[in-house]
Amino acid sequence: MKKLVANNQPNFLTRMFANEQIAQIKEIMSSTPHRLDPFFNPQRIAIIGASERGMYPSGVLRNLLDYGYKGEVYPVSLSRETVFGLKAYPDITKTPQTPDLAIIIVPRKAVLATLKQCVQKGVPAAVVITAGFAESDDEGKVLQTKLADFIKTNPITVIGPNCAGLADMHTKAISTRLPVPPKAGTVSFVSQSGALMMALYGLFADRQIGMNRILSLGNQLDVNLSESIAYLVADEKTQVIGTFIEGLQDAPAFANTLQEALIIGKSIILLKSGRTESGQAAAATHTAALAGSAKVFDAVCEQFGAIQVNDISEMMDTLQLAATFGDKLQGAGKIALVTQSGGLGSLSADLVEGFGLIAPPLSKALSQKLLDLPHIPDFGLLANPSDVRGSSVIGEATAETLAPFLNDSDTDAVVLLLAKSAVREQDVETAKSIVDATKSSEKPLIVIWVGQRHPVDDPDWALGHEILREAGIPLFAQASDGLRALSHLFHHWQFREKWLENPTNLQIPERKSKKERENKALSYAENMALLEKYQIPLAPAKLVKNEVDTLVAAQEMGFPVALKAISTELTHKSDAGLVELNLQNADELARAAKRVFERLGGHRIEGLQVQKMLPSGVEVILGISTDPQFGLVLAFGTGGILVELLDDVVLRLPPISETQVREMIKKTKAWRLLQGFRGSPPADIDALVTLIVNLSKMAVEETSTLDGLDLNPVIVLPKGQGAYAVDYRAFR
Amino acid sequence: MKKLVANNQPNFLTRMFANEQIAQIKEIMSSTPHRLDPFFNPQRIAIIGASERGMYPSGVLRNLLDYGYKGEVYPVSLSRETVFGLKAYPDITKTPQTPDLAIIIVPRKAVLATLKQCVQKGVPAAVVITAGFAESDDEGKVLQTKLADFIKTNPITVIGPNCAGLADMHTKAISTRLPVPPKAGTVSFVSQSGALMMALYGLFADRQIGMNRILSLGNQLDVNLSESIAYLVADEKTQVIGTFIEGLQDAPAFANTLQEALIIGKSIILLKSGRTESGQAAAATHTAALAGSAKVFDAVCEQFGAIQVNDISEMMDTLQLAATFGDKLQGAGKIALVTQSGGLGSLSADLVEGFGLIAPPLSKALSQKLLDLPHIPDFGLLANPSDVRGSSVIGEATAETLAPFLNDSDTDAVVLLLAKSAVREQDVETAKSIVDATKSSEKPLIVIWVGQRHPVDDPDWALGHEILREAGIPLFAQASDGLRALSHLFHHWQFREKWLENPTNLQIPERKSKKERENKALSYAENMALLEKYQIPLAPAKLVKNEVDTLVAAQEMGFPVALKAISTELTHKSDAGLVELNLQNADELARAAKRVFERLGGHRIEGLQVQKMLPSGVEVILGISTDPQFGLVLAFGTGGILVELLDDVVLRLPPISETQVREMIKKTKAWRLLQGFRGSPPADIDALVTLIVNLSKMAVEETSTLDGLDLNPVIVLPKGQGAYAVDYRAFR
């Protein structure tokens, strides 16, 4: 058998993503004009349906006036001469200059006519806040179809309808109604749900997280989620992107965007609904597009290092740390836990381990520095967590206690754990001292403060917390919140570093529709040619036409052999008794061949395959399948009963690099089996990796016609002896 | 082979736990005097070391004076005539009457002398707040040993040292320093960590959760966690118990207490640290006792329906719902989700499914009632989640919208999901309307309100939230918090209902120490007698002395057979080549016997065992092992490679009932294999259940001498054909 060669080009790609290149890519991305630009940086905004009452009709204009938008604003109103003192126009064609952006808040029946006027005026972009379209009744569905037809054939970009608008916190171009003034920063957020975007904006404000752009998409008639995220990835002011997703419209573009974000080092944090049957049903009644397979979605996020979260607080926590610390959360994730509560310390140590972070023992140097401090009790046990007792981390001494940790080169992040309900003055001292400590160090510090913050009888009590918040020190109410967010980000940057060592370049070309490819099983010769072309090794086999030739073939390759009828008419050959295994000699082979012929029941066959029985190895399965959203997907899993019993399968979009293949294998139980389990020898992992890389190449090159391929099982023999597919089935 | 009979007595036990009996048990438990009574209901309290400064020296006395304690208080002070206007005494022997309780806050070197004076005066109970004992330096360890010796031989009960004290919110007997006034209720909390208890007390106050007793244990010199929880379970005013555990001192008592709580229907919610290596190391440096095996601890909690949580908020959320709804969270867990945000709705539907709750479609009757409401938009899609749009759940209409859900007999709990940042007046209306809605229904309602609550610039903004809180309506900041807590409690009550159908009565008798039992392997005859006594079926086997007899035995039982050398000197027989499997005829048997004799290498054997090879079935493993804390533990798991690859094993303390055994099997992957997997026939689950029930009986009856037993594998044959141990090994 020929030596297998992997077909990826790590050197070229590694060079491609060197730091200078990444800077270049970012420069090109952010300087390329985009059709979404007018939404966030318009010179002139028209509000069509402006009024002095109503949440949006009045609120949008008030936001523009109150929060410092520098461009011109044209209220458009059928009934008013002025709105909030600004001259109003009866329709958009009457404005003195052409607006860059129209915000449309008119009755649903008037939306189409309004858009027509916008096009007539030359307005390039419109946000349609108005609801009552496809998300509502039959009339709404008809109206939406008409809108869609109009937008397709006219030079205007539309966000909505049925959306809560959008905002840019730097230009103050606000097409929504922000309940609190904007605070400019580096986080952008895009949401399919308008209500959730507005609720989360409040939470961002609450945590004093600076934002760049927020965007709600509504029914996604024109601009969809994938395009929006891609736009934010390219945006130079955006460093961190949060998104709430119900369903994807353009999955390949979404996957490409995740890859771009990974390469240029922007973190994407996703909250996805519609992950279960109940959630999908709920999403379907709303505005979301096809919710799609949660499994493939998860795999794609994992493949490109996007951070998936499970609920609102986890999203906020992770966004906050990403915004606060940027790419500083790099390294192994060595956490120093400093506390005055042994109980909270041991609880947190459990969580550190559970989240895959590390709390290594303190170095001798660090311990000594601590013991030199006057306020550390000499009986304090200085482990990690360090229980330094109350006097060291409550009140003015805190900064001195934290300094050795913040200056320790062997610590990646410091977590201060306080278990105490607020005690007014002292808390202020503690908070100020914590802020002082962080001034002389770049090392990330978070504070986990378990206890009462907001007693009903005295709202000022929360002052200590406010001081930390205003200083930008992330504050959490329980250990798991802060540690989980740290773990997301440490693992994200670790993943990126590893990924860039041996990257791939995702290519998802256009494919024929499923119907055009409709499940045509390949002939034996076609199967063999396909496997050969991509160097997928098959256990030695020969197709013969009669019983006599089976014996010749078997003697050539040596007993024991397996015998199988080959026919595109018959798919479940084992069930039909058309596969005979472990035939030891000529006699057994002859009888088996006879049985197989008897069982054919008149079906035409291409011939009988005689195949050498492989010695025992680790059984795995490999496959290519078609996802309705993402296209071809590679699958690798543990074989035998485990694949069904555990669903122990990992999915990836092709192509995947050798490094990525190894990571993929490690995520399954097969990894332990392959390393030599219960006394069996280590398996030929290198051969398996090469096989998967070649399969990935096949998926890329054959993507326009291939529909699926099963290699089940693949036997991975002991080290040095190779990995071979035993059974195979491809569809075009 | 004899028919197997299960040895438990379900009828008797079911009767034992009928409702009237449970009431009787509760009555007896709560009326039995207990040595901890004086700590919570003392008539006279002495504070030894009272002062007008210092957190504890002044704070405890202030709490007693300010929060309404009705008994007498004696400050004891060496230096003061009065403290806060009360006459002070130079030592406790000088107080006019004998206090029930002494609170000791003196330097560590004075603690022993103070305790001696307490005994001299006849004080039955003392809380030692003073720290600096075994948790600190060598001198502290010596002092603690002296204290321990004194307490053991004198009539006084001691909590501490190094504790933060305790409190009773009904009697206002407060031996700690509460930062906010007590609010009496049904929740009790016991903590090994003093700082964490104080922090959590603040959180209880924040959520306005009424409490009964809180208790911090410090170094547990006398009163330990198990006794404290048992005391709270017995206490009639306590309905719900929360606890923070670092390590257990008296594990069998702890398990018994969980069982008692389950029987009488009190919920215990546990947060355990020291679950990982890092956490255990951290706990060991503090005051905790041996952290013990997290696995066995988890199994014991699961076995008796105690609710384990992972962090502080989850504990608070679950305690709050348990306190608010008591045993009303019964039934299948059918949740009605009502929302104005489709996005939050679909996210929550995912979480409902993920937490094992149900969001069934709305009944036609309920849908119709909703459509009859004027404010539900006629295009509103009324599924579950019901996206009823903003106008229906924001402002005054909310009560009308919620009413049909709250009156729906097919709904177990209603979850109102709001995604909105606060808008002052409207929020107050919404909150009042929610409170109105709950007045006419007993059905549990929780509110999940995602959005800003506490803007920095206007603290009054949170008023809507305050109204809900004051009305006792549980309020959560994200969906998973509320839904997780609901799921904990629904599953808890479901578990209890099932458990009471076929209960067991936990018995953990005193055992000899491990050293006294030191791993003595049983002889063949002893093994056989033990298996026979408890009707544990073994695959037919015979012990013979020579090669000739192996053939006689094999012919009697029929080929194929296995051959094994039996010797207490040799434990790893397979590795030593002393087991020969699948011998098909006399010839193979003779050669195998020869090989075995050759490999003995001079070791003495009891004989050769000839054993019938069983037909194929499902391989499982069963065992009894010794946990250093809990004693004998039963183990059941999937056999073959799965036990090592997946660690797919469930543990239980004996005895377990038939119902419990079935639930135990269902928790493993073996369950799917036993039901018939990939075309194999369903296995004899009944025989397996009987075997495990009998093994459980063995563990109970032999507990004082048995150290461990392995049945590996046990082959479960097809239905009706039995389950048989193949290999066995017992230790006394």
Short mmCIF file of N, CA, C and O in Angstrom, two decimals, chain A residues 136 193 198-199 202-203 206 208 244 273-276 278-279 311-313 343 346-347 350 353 379 381 385 387 420-421 450-452 454 456 469 478-480 640 642 644-646 669 672 678, chain B residues 136 198-199 202-203 206 208 244 273-276 278-279 282 285-286 311-313 341 343 346-347 350 353 379 381 420-421 450-452 454 456 469 478-480 640 642 644-646 669 672 678:
data_model
loop_
_atom_site.label_atom_id
_atom_site.label_comp_id
_atom_site.label_asym_id
_atom_site.label_seq_id
_atom_site.Cartn_x
_atom_site.Cartn_y
_atom_site.Cartn_z
N SER A 136 -47.00 38.32 11.98
CA SER A 136 -48.35 38.48 12.53
C SER A 136 -49.39 37.71 11.72
O SER A 136 -49.42 36.50 11.77
N SER A 193 -33.85 39.61 18.43
CA SER A 193 -34.99 40.02 19.24
C SER A 193 -34.82 41.48 19.66
O SER A 193 -33.83 41.84 20.30
N MET A 198 -33.11 45.69 23.79
CA MET A 198 -33.37 46.85 24.65
C MET A 198 -33.10 46.50 26.12
O MET A 198 -32.53 47.29 26.87
N ALA A 199 -33.53 45.29 26.52
CA ALA A 199 -33.31 44.87 27.90
C ALA A 199 -31.80 44.78 28.18
O ALA A 199 -31.31 45.23 29.22
N GLY A 202 -29.93 48.02 28.69
CA GLY A 202 -30.04 48.46 30.08
C GLY A 202 -29.00 47.79 30.97
O GLY A 202 -28.40 48.42 31.84
N LEU A 203 -28.77 46.52 30.73
CA LEU A 203 -27.78 45.80 31.54
C LEU A 203 -26.36 46.28 31.25
O LEU A 203 -25.54 46.39 32.16
N ASP A 206 -26.07 49.37 33.14
CA ASP A 206 -25.99 49.04 34.54
C ASP A 206 -24.56 48.68 34.94
O ASP A 206 -24.08 49.04 36.01
N GLN A 208 -21.98 49.64 33.29
CA GLN A 208 -21.10 50.67 32.75
C GLN A 208 -20.11 50.11 31.73
O GLN A 208 -18.93 50.46 31.71
N PHE A 244 -27.46 37.69 19.98
CA PHE A 244 -28.54 36.77 20.31
C PHE A 244 -29.14 36.27 19.00
O PHE A 244 -29.61 37.05 18.18
N SER A 273 -30.94 30.65 20.79
CA SER A 273 -32.16 29.95 21.22
C SER A 273 -32.59 29.01 20.11
O SER A 273 -31.98 28.96 19.05
N GLY A 274 -33.63 28.23 20.38
CA GLY A 274 -34.05 27.24 19.39
C GLY A 274 -33.12 26.06 19.36
O GLY A 274 -32.95 25.41 18.34
N ARG A 275 -32.52 25.74 20.50
CA ARG A 275 -31.58 24.62 20.57
C ARG A 275 -32.30 23.30 20.83
O ARG A 275 -31.77 22.24 20.57
N THR A 276 -33.47 23.36 21.43
CA THR A 276 -34.24 22.15 21.69
C THR A 276 -35.50 22.19 20.82
O THR A 276 -35.80 23.21 20.20
N SER A 278 -38.57 22.30 21.83
CA SER A 278 -39.50 23.32 22.35
C SER A 278 -39.04 24.70 21.92
O SER A 278 -39.84 25.54 21.51
N GLY A 279 -37.73 24.93 22.05
CA GLY A 279 -37.21 26.25 21.70
C GLY A 279 -37.34 26.53 20.21
O GLY A 279 -37.61 27.65 19.81
N ASP A 311 -27.09 31.73 28.85
CA ASP A 311 -28.13 32.64 29.31
C ASP A 311 -27.56 34.06 29.40
O ASP A 311 -26.37 34.28 29.14
N ILE A 312 -28.43 34.97 29.78
CA ILE A 312 -28.14 36.40 29.72
C ILE A 312 -26.93 36.80 30.58
O ILE A 312 -26.03 37.48 30.11
N SER A 313 -26.92 36.37 31.84
CA SER A 313 -25.84 36.83 32.73
C SER A 313 -24.50 36.31 32.25
O SER A 313 -23.49 37.02 32.31
N GLY A 343 -14.25 29.13 53.40
CA GLY A 343 -15.36 28.45 52.74
C GLY A 343 -15.50 28.88 51.30
O GLY A 343 -15.56 28.05 50.38
N SER A 346 -12.54 27.48 49.23
CA SER A 346 -12.53 26.09 48.77
C SER A 346 -13.61 25.88 47.71
O SER A 346 -13.40 25.15 46.74
N LEU A 347 -14.75 26.54 47.87
CA LEU A 347 -15.79 26.47 46.85
C LEU A 347 -15.26 26.97 45.51
O LEU A 347 -15.48 26.37 44.45
N ASP A 350 -12.82 24.58 43.78
CA ASP A 350 -13.56 23.56 43.03
C ASP A 350 -13.97 24.08 41.66
O ASP A 350 -13.86 23.40 40.65
N GLU A 353 -11.15 24.43 39.08
CA GLU A 353 -10.83 23.14 38.47
C GLU A 353 -11.95 22.71 37.51
O GLU A 353 -11.68 22.25 36.40
N PHE A 379 -0.12 33.00 61.46
CA PHE A 379 -0.62 31.63 61.31
C PHE A 379 -1.45 31.45 60.04
O PHE A 379 -2.07 30.44 59.83
N LEU A 381 -2.44 30.45 56.53
CA LEU A 381 -1.94 29.41 55.65
C LEU A 381 -1.96 29.90 54.23
O LEU A 381 -3.02 30.14 53.65
N PRO A 385 -6.43 28.59 47.14
CA PRO A 385 -6.70 29.94 47.61
C PRO A 385 -5.88 30.34 48.84
O PRO A 385 -5.65 29.53 49.73
N ASP A 387 -6.01 32.12 52.12
CA ASP A 387 -6.94 32.64 53.13
C ASP A 387 -6.16 33.64 53.99
O ASP A 387 -5.56 33.27 54.99
N LYS A 420 -18.91 38.79 52.48
CA LYS A 420 -19.32 39.68 53.55
C LYS A 420 -20.49 40.55 53.09
O LYS A 420 -20.53 41.01 51.96
N SER A 421 -21.42 40.77 54.00
CA SER A 421 -22.46 41.73 53.68
C SER A 421 -21.90 43.11 54.00
O SER A 421 -21.01 43.26 54.84
N VAL A 450 -19.54 38.17 47.60
CA VAL A 450 -20.77 37.50 47.99
C VAL A 450 -21.35 38.20 49.20
O VAL A 450 -20.68 38.28 50.23
N GLY A 451 -22.52 38.71 49.09
CA GLY A 451 -23.16 39.38 50.23
C GLY A 451 -24.12 40.44 49.75
O GLY A 451 -24.28 40.68 48.56
N GLN A 452 -24.75 41.07 50.74
CA GLN A 452 -25.81 42.03 50.43
C GLN A 452 -25.23 43.31 49.84
O GLN A 452 -24.24 43.84 50.33
N HIS A 454 -27.70 45.86 48.21
CA HIS A 454 -28.73 46.89 48.04
C HIS A 454 -29.83 46.76 49.09
O HIS A 454 -30.95 46.43 48.75
N VAL A 456 -32.87 47.51 51.33
CA VAL A 456 -34.02 48.37 51.03
C VAL A 456 -33.94 49.68 51.80
O VAL A 456 -34.29 50.74 51.29
N ARG A 469 -17.22 49.57 40.25
CA ARG A 469 -17.83 49.59 38.93
C ARG A 469 -17.34 50.78 38.12
O ARG A 469 -17.00 50.65 36.95
N GLN A 478 -21.21 35.97 42.61
CA GLN A 478 -20.85 34.61 43.04
C GLN A 478 -19.67 34.14 42.22
O GLN A 478 -19.42 34.63 41.11
N ALA A 479 -18.97 33.15 42.77
CA ALA A 479 -17.70 32.73 42.17
C ALA A 479 -17.88 32.19 40.76
O ALA A 479 -17.10 32.49 39.86
N SER A 480 -18.91 31.37 40.54
CA SER A 480 -19.01 30.71 39.23
C SER A 480 -19.17 31.73 38.12
O SER A 480 -18.67 31.51 37.01
N GLY A 640 -18.22 0.83 16.94
CA GLY A 640 -18.80 -0.23 17.76
C GLY A 640 -20.10 0.24 18.38
O GLY A 640 -20.82 1.04 17.79
N LEU A 642 -20.41 2.13 20.84
CA LEU A 642 -20.32 3.43 21.50
C LEU A 642 -20.98 4.53 20.69
O LEU A 642 -21.55 5.46 21.25
N GLU A 644 -23.63 4.51 18.94
CA GLU A 644 -25.06 4.59 19.19
C GLU A 644 -25.39 4.84 20.65
O GLU A 644 -26.32 5.55 20.99
N LEU A 645 -24.59 4.24 21.53
CA LEU A 645 -24.91 4.34 22.94
C LEU A 645 -24.58 5.71 23.48
O LEU A 645 -25.27 6.24 24.35
N LEU A 646 -23.54 6.33 22.96
CA LEU A 646 -23.08 7.61 23.52
C LEU A 646 -23.24 8.78 22.57
O LEU A 646 -23.07 9.92 22.96
N LYS A 669 -14.33 9.66 22.96
CA LYS A 669 -13.83 8.56 23.78
C LYS A 669 -12.81 7.73 23.00
O LYS A 669 -12.02 6.99 23.60
N ARG A 672 -9.02 7.82 24.11
CA ARG A 672 -8.44 6.91 25.11
C ARG A 672 -8.21 5.52 24.53
O ARG A 672 -7.21 4.86 24.82
N ARG A 678 -6.59 -0.74 28.31
CA ARG A 678 -6.71 -2.08 28.90
C ARG A 678 -5.71 -3.04 28.29
O ARG A 678 -6.07 -4.17 27.90
N SER B 136 -5.28 27.48 63.24
CA SER B 136 -4.20 28.46 63.14
C SER B 136 -2.82 27.84 63.36
O SER B 136 -2.33 27.09 62.52
N MET B 198 -22.55 34.79 57.22
CA MET B 198 -22.89 36.20 57.39
C MET B 198 -23.22 36.83 56.03
O MET B 198 -24.16 37.62 55.91
N ALA B 199 -22.44 36.48 55.01
CA ALA B 199 -22.70 37.03 53.67
C ALA B 199 -24.07 36.58 53.18
O ALA B 199 -24.84 37.37 52.64
N GLY B 202 -27.08 38.33 54.64
CA GLY B 202 -27.37 39.57 53.92
C GLY B 202 -28.19 39.31 52.66
O GLY B 202 -29.11 40.08 52.35
N LEU B 203 -27.88 38.24 51.96
CA LEU B 203 -28.64 37.93 50.75
C LEU B 203 -30.07 37.52 51.07
O LEU B 203 -31.01 37.86 50.36
N ASP B 206 -31.81 40.68 51.67
CA ASP B 206 -31.99 41.35 50.40
C ASP B 206 -33.21 40.83 49.66
O ASP B 206 -33.94 41.58 49.03
N GLN B 208 -35.68 39.40 51.11
CA GLN B 208 -36.78 39.39 52.06
C GLN B 208 -37.30 37.98 52.31
O GLN B 208 -38.52 37.74 52.37
N PHE B 244 -24.09 24.94 53.91
CA PHE B 244 -22.79 24.97 53.23
C PHE B 244 -21.87 24.01 53.95
O PHE B 244 -21.62 24.15 55.15
N SER B 273 -18.36 22.22 49.22
CA SER B 273 -17.05 22.51 48.63
C SER B 273 -16.12 21.33 48.89
O SER B 273 -16.50 20.36 49.55
N GLY B 274 -14.93 21.41 48.34
CA GLY B 274 -14.01 20.28 48.49
C GLY B 274 -14.40 19.12 47.60
O GLY B 274 -14.17 17.97 47.92
N ARG B 275 -14.99 19.44 46.45
CA ARG B 275 -15.43 18.39 45.53
C ARG B 275 -14.31 17.99 44.58
O ARG B 275 -14.35 16.91 44.01
N THR B 276 -13.36 18.86 44.37
CA THR B 276 -12.24 18.54 43.49
C THR B 276 -10.97 18.47 44.35
O THR B 276 -10.99 18.84 45.52
N SER B 278 -8.34 20.38 44.12
CA SER B 278 -7.98 21.73 44.55
C SER B 278 -8.87 22.18 45.71
O SER B 278 -8.40 22.77 46.68
N GLY B 279 -10.16 21.93 45.57
CA GLY B 279 -11.10 22.35 46.60
C GLY B 279 -10.85 21.62 47.91
O GLY B 279 -10.97 22.19 48.99
N ALA B 282 -7.91 23.07 49.61
CA ALA B 282 -8.29 24.34 50.22
C ALA B 282 -9.09 24.12 51.48
O ALA B 282 -8.86 24.77 52.51
N THR B 285 -7.03 23.19 54.54
CA THR B 285 -6.26 24.24 55.22
C THR B 285 -7.15 25.04 56.15
O THR B 285 -6.67 25.83 56.93
N HIS B 286 -8.44 24.86 56.02
CA HIS B 286 -9.37 25.62 56.84
C HIS B 286 -9.88 24.73 57.97
O HIS B 286 -9.14 23.92 58.49
N ASP B 311 -23.50 26.75 43.39
CA ASP B 311 -22.97 28.04 43.81
C ASP B 311 -24.06 28.80 44.60
O ASP B 311 -25.18 28.32 44.77
N ILE B 312 -23.65 29.98 45.04
CA ILE B 312 -24.46 30.76 45.97
C ILE B 312 -25.84 31.13 45.42
O ILE B 312 -26.86 30.92 46.08
N SER B 313 -25.88 31.68 44.21
CA SER B 313 -27.17 32.14 43.70
C SER B 313 -28.13 30.98 43.51
O SER B 313 -29.33 31.09 43.78
N SER B 341 -41.60 38.92 24.78
CA SER B 341 -40.42 38.85 23.92
C SER B 341 -40.28 37.45 23.35
O SER B 341 -40.01 36.49 24.07
N GLY B 343 -37.95 36.34 21.64
CA GLY B 343 -36.58 35.88 21.84
C GLY B 343 -36.39 35.27 23.20
O GLY B 343 -35.88 34.15 23.34
N SER B 346 -38.25 31.88 23.37
CA SER B 346 -37.66 30.67 22.79
C SER B 346 -36.43 30.24 23.59
O SER B 346 -36.19 29.05 23.81
N LEU B 347 -35.67 31.22 24.08
CA LEU B 347 -34.53 30.89 24.95
C LEU B 347 -35.01 30.13 26.19
O LEU B 347 -34.41 29.13 26.61
N ASP B 350 -36.06 26.51 25.51
CA ASP B 350 -34.88 25.64 25.51
C ASP B 350 -34.49 25.24 26.92
O ASP B 350 -34.19 24.08 27.20
N GLU B 353 -36.79 22.69 28.63
CA GLU B 353 -36.51 21.31 28.19
C GLU B 353 -35.18 20.83 28.78
O GLU B 353 -35.07 19.71 29.26
N PHE B 379 -53.49 38.82 16.08
CA PHE B 379 -52.50 38.02 15.37
C PHE B 379 -51.48 37.39 16.31
O PHE B 379 -50.50 36.80 15.87
N LEU B 381 -49.66 34.79 18.38
CA LEU B 381 -49.61 33.34 18.27
C LEU B 381 -49.55 32.74 19.66
O LEU B 381 -48.57 32.92 20.38
N LYS B 420 -37.22 43.79 29.37
CA LYS B 420 -37.36 45.25 29.25
C LYS B 420 -36.55 45.94 30.33
O LYS B 420 -36.50 45.50 31.48
N SER B 421 -35.92 47.02 29.93
CA SER B 421 -35.29 47.83 30.96
C SER B 421 -36.36 48.73 31.56
O SER B 421 -37.36 49.05 30.91
N VAL B 450 -35.68 40.42 32.67
CA VAL B 450 -34.36 40.70 32.12
C VAL B 450 -34.30 42.18 31.77
O VAL B 450 -35.09 42.66 30.97
N GLY B 451 -33.39 42.90 32.36
CA GLY B 451 -33.25 44.32 32.06
C GLY B 451 -32.69 45.06 33.25
O GLY B 451 -32.44 44.48 34.31
N GLN B 452 -32.51 46.34 33.05
CA GLN B 452 -31.86 47.16 34.06
C GLN B 452 -32.79 47.41 35.26
O GLN B 452 -33.95 47.70 35.11
N HIS B 454 -31.21 48.90 38.50
CA HIS B 454 -30.63 49.85 39.46
C HIS B 454 -29.73 50.87 38.78
O HIS B 454 -28.52 50.86 38.99
N VAL B 456 -27.56 53.99 38.09
CA VAL B 456 -26.80 54.77 39.06
C VAL B 456 -27.47 56.12 39.33
O VAL B 456 -27.50 56.60 40.47
N ARG B 469 -41.03 42.11 45.22
CA ARG B 469 -40.28 41.49 46.30
C ARG B 469 -41.05 41.55 47.60
O ARG B 469 -41.14 40.57 48.33
N GLN B 478 -32.57 36.35 35.15
CA GLN B 478 -32.44 35.61 33.88
C GLN B 478 -33.21 34.30 34.00
O GLN B 478 -33.47 33.80 35.10
N ALA B 479 -33.56 33.76 32.84
CA ALA B 479 -34.46 32.61 32.81
C ALA B 479 -33.89 31.39 33.51
O ALA B 479 -34.59 30.70 34.26
N SER B 480 -32.60 31.12 33.29
CA SER B 480 -32.08 29.86 33.84
C SER B 480 -32.13 29.84 35.37
O SER B 480 -32.35 28.80 35.96
N GLY B 640 -17.92 -4.58 30.71
CA GLY B 640 -17.10 -4.50 29.50
C GLY B 640 -16.19 -3.29 29.56
O GLY B 640 -15.73 -2.89 30.62
N LEU B 642 -17.01 -0.32 29.00
CA LEU B 642 -17.71 0.93 29.36
C LEU B 642 -17.43 1.37 30.78
O LEU B 642 -17.36 2.56 31.07
N GLU B 644 -14.75 1.24 32.46
CA GLU B 644 -13.50 2.01 32.56
C GLU B 644 -13.52 3.26 31.70
O GLU B 644 -13.02 4.31 32.06
N LEU B 645 -14.15 3.14 30.51
CA LEU B 645 -14.11 4.24 29.57
C LEU B 645 -15.03 5.38 30.03
O LEU B 645 -14.74 6.55 29.82
N LEU B 646 -16.14 5.02 30.65
CA LEU B 646 -17.13 6.04 31.00
C LEU B 646 -17.27 6.23 32.50
O LEU B 646 -17.95 7.15 32.94
N LYS B 669 -25.76 3.61 31.40
CA LYS B 669 -25.93 3.24 30.00
C LYS B 669 -26.42 1.80 29.89
O LYS B 669 -26.94 1.39 28.86
N ARG B 672 -30.07 1.08 28.55
CA ARG B 672 -30.40 0.93 27.13
C ARG B 672 -29.98 -0.45 26.62
O ARG B 672 -30.69 -1.08 25.85
N ARG B 678 -29.63 -2.69 19.50
CA ARG B 678 -29.11 -3.14 18.21
C ARG B 678 -29.53 -4.57 17.90
O ARG B 678 -28.69 -5.40 17.51
#
